[in-house]
Amino acid sequence: MTPIKDNLAKINLQIFNACELAKRPTSQVTLLAVSKTKTSAMIEQAYLAGQREFGENYIQEAVEKIADLQRLSDITWHFIGPIQSNKTRLIADNFAWVHSVDRIKIAKRLNDHRSSQDTPLNVCLQVNISGEESKSGIAVKDIKALVDCIDQCRHLTLRGLMAIPEKNASEQSFEKMQLLYAQLKKEHPSMDTLSMGMSGDLSAAIAKGSTMVRVGSAIFGAREDK
Ligand SMILES: *Cc1c(COP(=O)(O)O)cnc(C)c1O
């Protein structure tokens, strides 16, 4: 087995075990492989091991890899990084999902850049659940306005919420996200995704209802972060 294949098997087992513990079906949790800073060849190794959902943070780098790997046409690409408004066209053109929408201006621009021929862009709102000033994400009090805006956007589908909790407060944050998600879902039936949990805390996130874990270093190895 290649190391990446090995790592994927371990993470899938960890997801399986966390689901068992939480008495949830494994089919409720999707593994998103976060391939930022990693090469197209490494993504292809993960693909050959059966992985199909990939997440990227840096648009320029992502667009090159997506072009490189075009022949692997059943990959689903997710944008999970901070969004600058001058990059919304590239995101709308290259990705099927965006997890990091955190303001109305960005939602509107993504909607404008998606054409009627495309399938709608799947959108999660990034929530600043730990209330940290420096973190990106929308404040809880502003969520409703953004959700209503996305509901009005013809070329966007509201899929759910995403969070990157502060490390030492992740359990409470996951629980808050679970409640928030359950409340919003009642009025917005298109919501089916709670994107939370990373290499270090995916089991805790699954215990609190995560439906998509975003795992990078545990699959591809440590990064030299930008
Ligand atoms: C890098 C990143 C991840 C993956 O983090 P790991 O700790 O390497 O698993 C998940 N989500 C987001 C938004 C990221 O930027």
Tab-separated table of C-alpha atoms and ligand atoms in Angstrom:
chain	number	residue	atom	x	y	z
A	1	MET	CA	0.000	0.000	0.000
A	2	THR	CA	1.152	3.528	-0.680
A	3	PRO	CA	1.240	5.757	2.387
A	4	ILE	CA	-1.658	7.894	1.109
A	5	LYS	CA	-3.780	4.812	0.502
A	6	ASP	CA	-2.822	3.582	3.959
A	7	ASN	CA	-3.713	6.903	5.576
A	8	LEU	CA	-7.064	7.015	3.794
A	9	ALA	CA	-7.889	3.540	5.065
A	10	LYS	CA	-7.033	4.648	8.621
A	11	ILE	CA	-9.156	7.782	8.404
A	12	ASN	CA	-12.088	5.872	6.924
A	13	LEU	CA	-11.813	3.415	9.807
A	14	GLN	CA	-11.712	6.289	12.287
A	15	ILE	CA	-14.872	7.716	10.688
A	16	PHE	CA	-16.516	4.302	10.858
A	17	ASN	CA	-15.653	3.938	14.559
A	18	ALA	CA	-16.811	7.462	15.426
A	19	CYS	CA	-20.123	6.770	13.654
A	20	GLU	CA	-20.564	3.506	15.574
A	21	LEU	CA	-19.980	5.318	18.872
A	22	ALA	CA	-22.419	8.070	17.925
A	23	LYS	CA	-24.945	5.489	16.662
A	24	ARG	CA	-24.990	7.140	13.267
A	25	PRO	CA	-24.842	5.422	9.865
A	26	THR	CA	-21.410	5.757	8.238
A	27	SER	CA	-23.170	6.867	5.061
A	28	GLN	CA	-24.041	10.153	6.842
A	29	VAL	CA	-20.412	11.296	6.932
A	30	THR	CA	-18.414	12.267	3.846
A	31	LEU	CA	-14.630	12.481	3.870
A	32	LEU	CA	-13.293	15.593	2.167
A	33	ALA	CA	-9.566	15.206	1.441
A	34	VAL	CA	-7.888	18.596	1.871
A	35	SER	CA	-5.087	18.725	-0.690
A	36	LYS	CA	-3.835	22.315	-0.302
A	37	THR	CA	-0.081	22.645	-0.955
A	38	LYS	CA	0.007	19.009	-2.163
A	39	THR	CA	0.786	17.970	-5.741
A	40	SER	CA	-1.533	16.690	-8.459
A	41	ALA	CA	0.337	13.368	-8.278
A	42	MET	CA	-0.588	13.016	-4.600
A	43	ILE	CA	-4.214	13.827	-5.347
A	44	GLU	CA	-4.153	11.173	-8.055
A	45	GLN	CA	-2.835	8.616	-5.557
A	46	ALA	CA	-5.768	9.376	-3.273
A	47	TYR	CA	-8.094	9.138	-6.264
A	48	LEU	CA	-6.720	5.716	-7.174
A	49	ALA	CA	-7.449	4.649	-3.593
A	50	GLY	CA	-11.099	5.576	-4.116
A	51	GLN	CA	-11.242	9.156	-2.792
A	52	ARG	CA	-13.468	11.467	-4.874
A	53	GLU	CA	-14.091	14.654	-2.820
A	54	PHE	CA	-11.175	17.099	-2.590
A	55	GLY	CA	-10.851	20.460	-0.829
A	56	GLU	CA	-8.550	23.337	-1.776
A	57	ASN	CA	-7.790	26.683	-0.076
A	58	TYR	CA	-5.659	28.722	-2.461
A	59	ILE	CA	-7.354	29.553	-5.730
A	60	GLN	CA	-4.335	29.909	-8.023
A	61	GLU	CA	-2.783	26.638	-6.979
A	62	ALA	CA	-6.172	24.913	-7.068
A	63	VAL	CA	-7.010	26.008	-10.606
A	64	GLU	CA	-3.731	24.547	-11.894
A	65	LYS	CA	-4.337	21.200	-10.226
A	66	ILE	CA	-7.962	21.051	-11.385
A	67	ALA	CA	-6.777	21.601	-14.983
A	68	ASP	CA	-4.057	18.958	-14.531
A	69	LEU	CA	-6.540	16.393	-13.304
A	70	GLN	CA	-9.399	17.150	-15.678
A	71	ARG	CA	-9.325	13.567	-16.983
A	72	LEU	CA	-10.427	12.367	-13.528
A	73	SER	CA	-13.846	13.745	-14.319
A	74	ASP	CA	-15.698	12.315	-11.326
A	75	ILE	CA	-13.697	14.325	-8.768
A	76	THR	CA	-15.821	16.843	-6.869
A	77	TRP	CA	-13.850	19.983	-5.970
A	78	HIS	CA	-14.663	22.007	-2.849
A	79	PHE	CA	-13.302	25.481	-2.162
A	80	ILE	CA	-12.712	25.869	1.590
A	81	GLY	CA	-10.354	28.863	1.878
A	82	PRO	CA	-10.916	32.558	2.560
A	83	ILE	CA	-12.590	34.279	-0.430
A	84	GLN	CA	-11.433	37.564	-1.939
A	85	SER	CA	-14.127	39.173	-4.040
A	86	ASN	CA	-11.887	39.405	-7.124
A	87	LYS	CA	-11.520	35.592	-7.053
A	88	THR	CA	-15.226	34.739	-7.141
A	89	ARG	CA	-15.274	34.146	-10.894
A	90	LEU	CA	-12.458	31.588	-10.721
A	91	ILE	CA	-14.215	29.861	-7.843
A	92	ALA	CA	-17.591	29.764	-9.619
A	93	ASP	CA	-15.919	28.434	-12.788
A	94	ASN	CA	-13.876	25.671	-11.180
A	95	PHE	CA	-15.647	24.346	-8.107
A	96	ALA	CA	-18.845	22.425	-7.368
A	97	TRP	CA	-18.901	23.454	-3.694
A	98	VAL	CA	-17.833	26.439	-1.609
A	99	HIS	CA	-17.678	26.043	2.195
A	100	SER	CA	-16.391	29.478	3.122
A	101	VAL	CA	-19.084	31.967	2.135
A	102	ASP	CA	-19.271	34.508	4.937
A	103	ARG	CA	-20.793	37.684	3.494
A	104	ILE	CA	-23.590	38.801	1.200
A	105	LYS	CA	-21.318	40.471	-1.342
A	106	ILE	CA	-19.483	37.183	-1.938
A	107	ALA	CA	-22.706	35.172	-2.244
A	108	LYS	CA	-24.059	37.609	-4.844
A	109	ARG	CA	-20.860	37.602	-6.865
A	110	LEU	CA	-20.666	33.788	-6.898
A	111	ASN	CA	-24.281	33.705	-8.056
A	112	ASP	CA	-23.589	36.229	-10.843
A	113	HIS	CA	-20.604	34.252	-12.126
A	114	ARG	CA	-22.384	30.921	-12.257
A	115	SER	CA	-24.184	30.531	-15.590
A	116	SER	CA	-27.644	29.104	-16.135
A	117	GLN	CA	-26.178	26.110	-17.965
A	118	ASP	CA	-24.204	25.064	-14.881
A	119	THR	CA	-25.642	23.111	-12.007
A	120	PRO	CA	-26.122	25.438	-9.026
A	121	LEU	CA	-23.059	26.011	-6.864
A	122	ASN	CA	-23.363	24.205	-3.518
A	123	VAL	CA	-22.787	26.639	-0.681
A	124	CYS	CA	-22.017	26.352	3.021
A	125	LEU	CA	-21.773	29.389	5.276
A	126	GLN	CA	-18.630	29.641	7.321
A	127	VAL	CA	-19.615	30.517	10.882
A	128	ASN	CA	-17.253	32.207	13.326
A	129	ILE	CA	-18.491	29.975	16.113
A	130	SER	CA	-15.778	30.684	18.676
A	131	GLY	CA	-16.368	34.428	18.240
A	132	GLU	CA	-12.696	35.124	17.635
A	133	GLU	CA	-11.993	38.529	16.162
A	134	SER	CA	-9.266	37.344	13.843
A	135	LYS	CA	-11.077	34.309	12.445
A	136	SER	CA	-13.036	34.475	9.247
A	137	GLY	CA	-16.658	33.453	9.244
A	138	ILE	CA	-19.962	35.188	9.774
A	139	ALA	CA	-21.128	36.141	13.278
A	140	VAL	CA	-24.057	34.053	14.524
A	141	LYS	CA	-26.324	37.107	14.714
A	142	ASP	CA	-25.807	37.823	10.993
A	143	ILE	CA	-26.502	34.324	9.701
A	144	LYS	CA	-30.182	34.800	8.984
A	145	ALA	CA	-29.648	37.670	6.540
A	146	LEU	CA	-27.019	35.696	4.621
A	147	VAL	CA	-29.156	32.541	4.528
A	148	ASP	CA	-32.082	34.558	3.154
A	149	CYS	CA	-29.818	36.107	0.528
A	150	ILE	CA	-28.563	32.695	-0.639
A	151	ASP	CA	-32.121	31.384	-0.810
A	152	GLN	CA	-32.838	34.192	-3.289
A	153	CYS	CA	-29.843	33.302	-5.484
A	154	ARG	CA	-30.938	31.138	-8.434
A	155	HIS	CA	-27.507	29.734	-9.135
A	156	LEU	CA	-26.649	28.815	-5.550
A	157	THR	CA	-27.958	25.944	-3.429
A	158	LEU	CA	-27.763	26.403	0.318
A	159	ARG	CA	-26.259	23.150	1.612
A	160	GLY	CA	-25.222	23.957	5.163
A	161	LEU	CA	-22.730	25.352	7.628
A	162	MET	CA	-18.976	25.129	8.071
A	163	ALA	CA	-16.787	26.009	11.045
A	164	ILE	CA	-13.146	25.934	12.076
A	165	PRO	CA	-13.381	26.138	15.877
A	166	GLU	CA	-10.667	27.453	18.106
A	167	LYS	CA	-8.540	24.464	19.134
A	168	ASN	CA	-9.101	24.461	22.881
A	169	ALA	CA	-12.849	25.101	22.629
A	170	SER	CA	-13.750	22.742	19.824
A	171	GLU	CA	-16.212	20.512	21.734
A	172	GLN	CA	-18.419	23.408	22.844
A	173	SER	CA	-18.176	24.914	19.379
A	174	PHE	CA	-19.214	21.660	17.686
A	175	GLU	CA	-22.203	21.496	19.994
A	176	LYS	CA	-23.214	25.085	19.218
A	177	MET	CA	-22.905	24.334	15.503
A	178	GLN	CA	-25.081	21.254	15.875
A	179	LEU	CA	-27.863	23.320	17.478
A	180	LEU	CA	-27.594	26.132	14.983
A	181	TYR	CA	-27.704	23.686	12.089
A	182	ALA	CA	-30.749	21.873	13.484
A	183	GLN	CA	-32.611	25.163	13.902
A	184	LEU	CA	-31.835	26.467	10.400
A	185	LYS	CA	-32.567	23.135	8.742
A	186	LYS	CA	-36.194	23.306	9.890
A	187	GLU	CA	-36.821	26.335	7.700
A	188	HIS	CA	-34.348	25.519	4.945
A	189	PRO	CA	-34.861	21.935	3.788
A	190	SER	CA	-32.062	22.138	1.188
A	191	MET	CA	-29.595	22.087	4.079
A	192	ASP	CA	-27.976	18.670	4.533
A	193	THR	CA	-24.348	19.463	5.343
A	194	LEU	CA	-22.553	20.269	8.563
A	195	SER	CA	-18.905	20.688	7.574
A	196	MET	CA	-16.731	20.379	10.662
A	197	GLY	CA	-13.882	18.279	12.017
A	198	MET	CA	-10.273	18.104	10.769
A	199	SER	CA	-7.349	15.698	11.244
A	200	GLY	CA	-7.130	16.320	14.990
A	201	ASP	CA	-10.785	16.439	15.989
A	202	LEU	CA	-12.870	14.556	13.450
A	203	SER	CA	-14.237	12.017	15.932
A	204	ALA	CA	-15.429	14.770	18.286
A	205	ALA	CA	-17.085	16.524	15.343
A	206	ILE	CA	-18.875	13.337	14.248
A	207	ALA	CA	-20.162	12.904	17.807
A	208	LYS	CA	-21.808	16.331	17.399
A	209	GLY	CA	-23.422	15.612	14.070
A	210	SER	CA	-20.807	16.522	11.459
A	211	THR	CA	-21.728	15.251	7.985
A	212	MET	CA	-18.463	16.246	6.291
A	213	VAL	CA	-15.005	16.068	7.818
A	214	ARG	CA	-12.187	18.001	6.123
A	215	VAL	CA	-8.952	16.090	6.549
A	216	GLY	CA	-5.569	17.209	5.211
A	217	SER	CA	-2.419	16.322	7.112
A	218	ALA	CA	-3.647	12.920	8.306
A	219	ILE	CA	-3.995	11.864	4.657
A	220	PHE	CA	-1.227	13.722	2.831
A	221	GLY	CA	1.263	14.347	5.633
A	222	ALA	CA	2.261	17.551	7.415
A	223	ARG	CA	2.304	20.787	5.405
A	224	GLU	CA	4.844	23.535	5.245
A	225	ASP	CA	2.083	26.089	5.651
A	226	LYS	CA	2.173	29.253	3.580
B	1	LIG	C1	-6.207	22.988	6.068
B	1	LIG	C2	-7.645	22.896	6.362
B	1	LIG	C3	-8.218	21.687	6.803
B	1	LIG	C4	-7.427	20.425	7.054
B	1	LIG	O1	-6.652	20.554	8.194
B	1	LIG	P1	-5.786	19.302	8.751
B	1	LIG	O2	-5.528	19.681	10.157
B	1	LIG	O3	-4.568	19.232	7.917
B	1	LIG	O4	-6.644	18.112	8.629
B	1	LIG	C5	-9.585	21.664	7.007
B	1	LIG	N1	-10.357	22.746	6.807
B	1	LIG	C6	-9.845	23.925	6.391
B	1	LIG	C7	-10.759	25.074	6.177
B	1	LIG	C8	-8.481	24.034	6.172
B	1	LIG	O5	-7.992	25.209	5.769
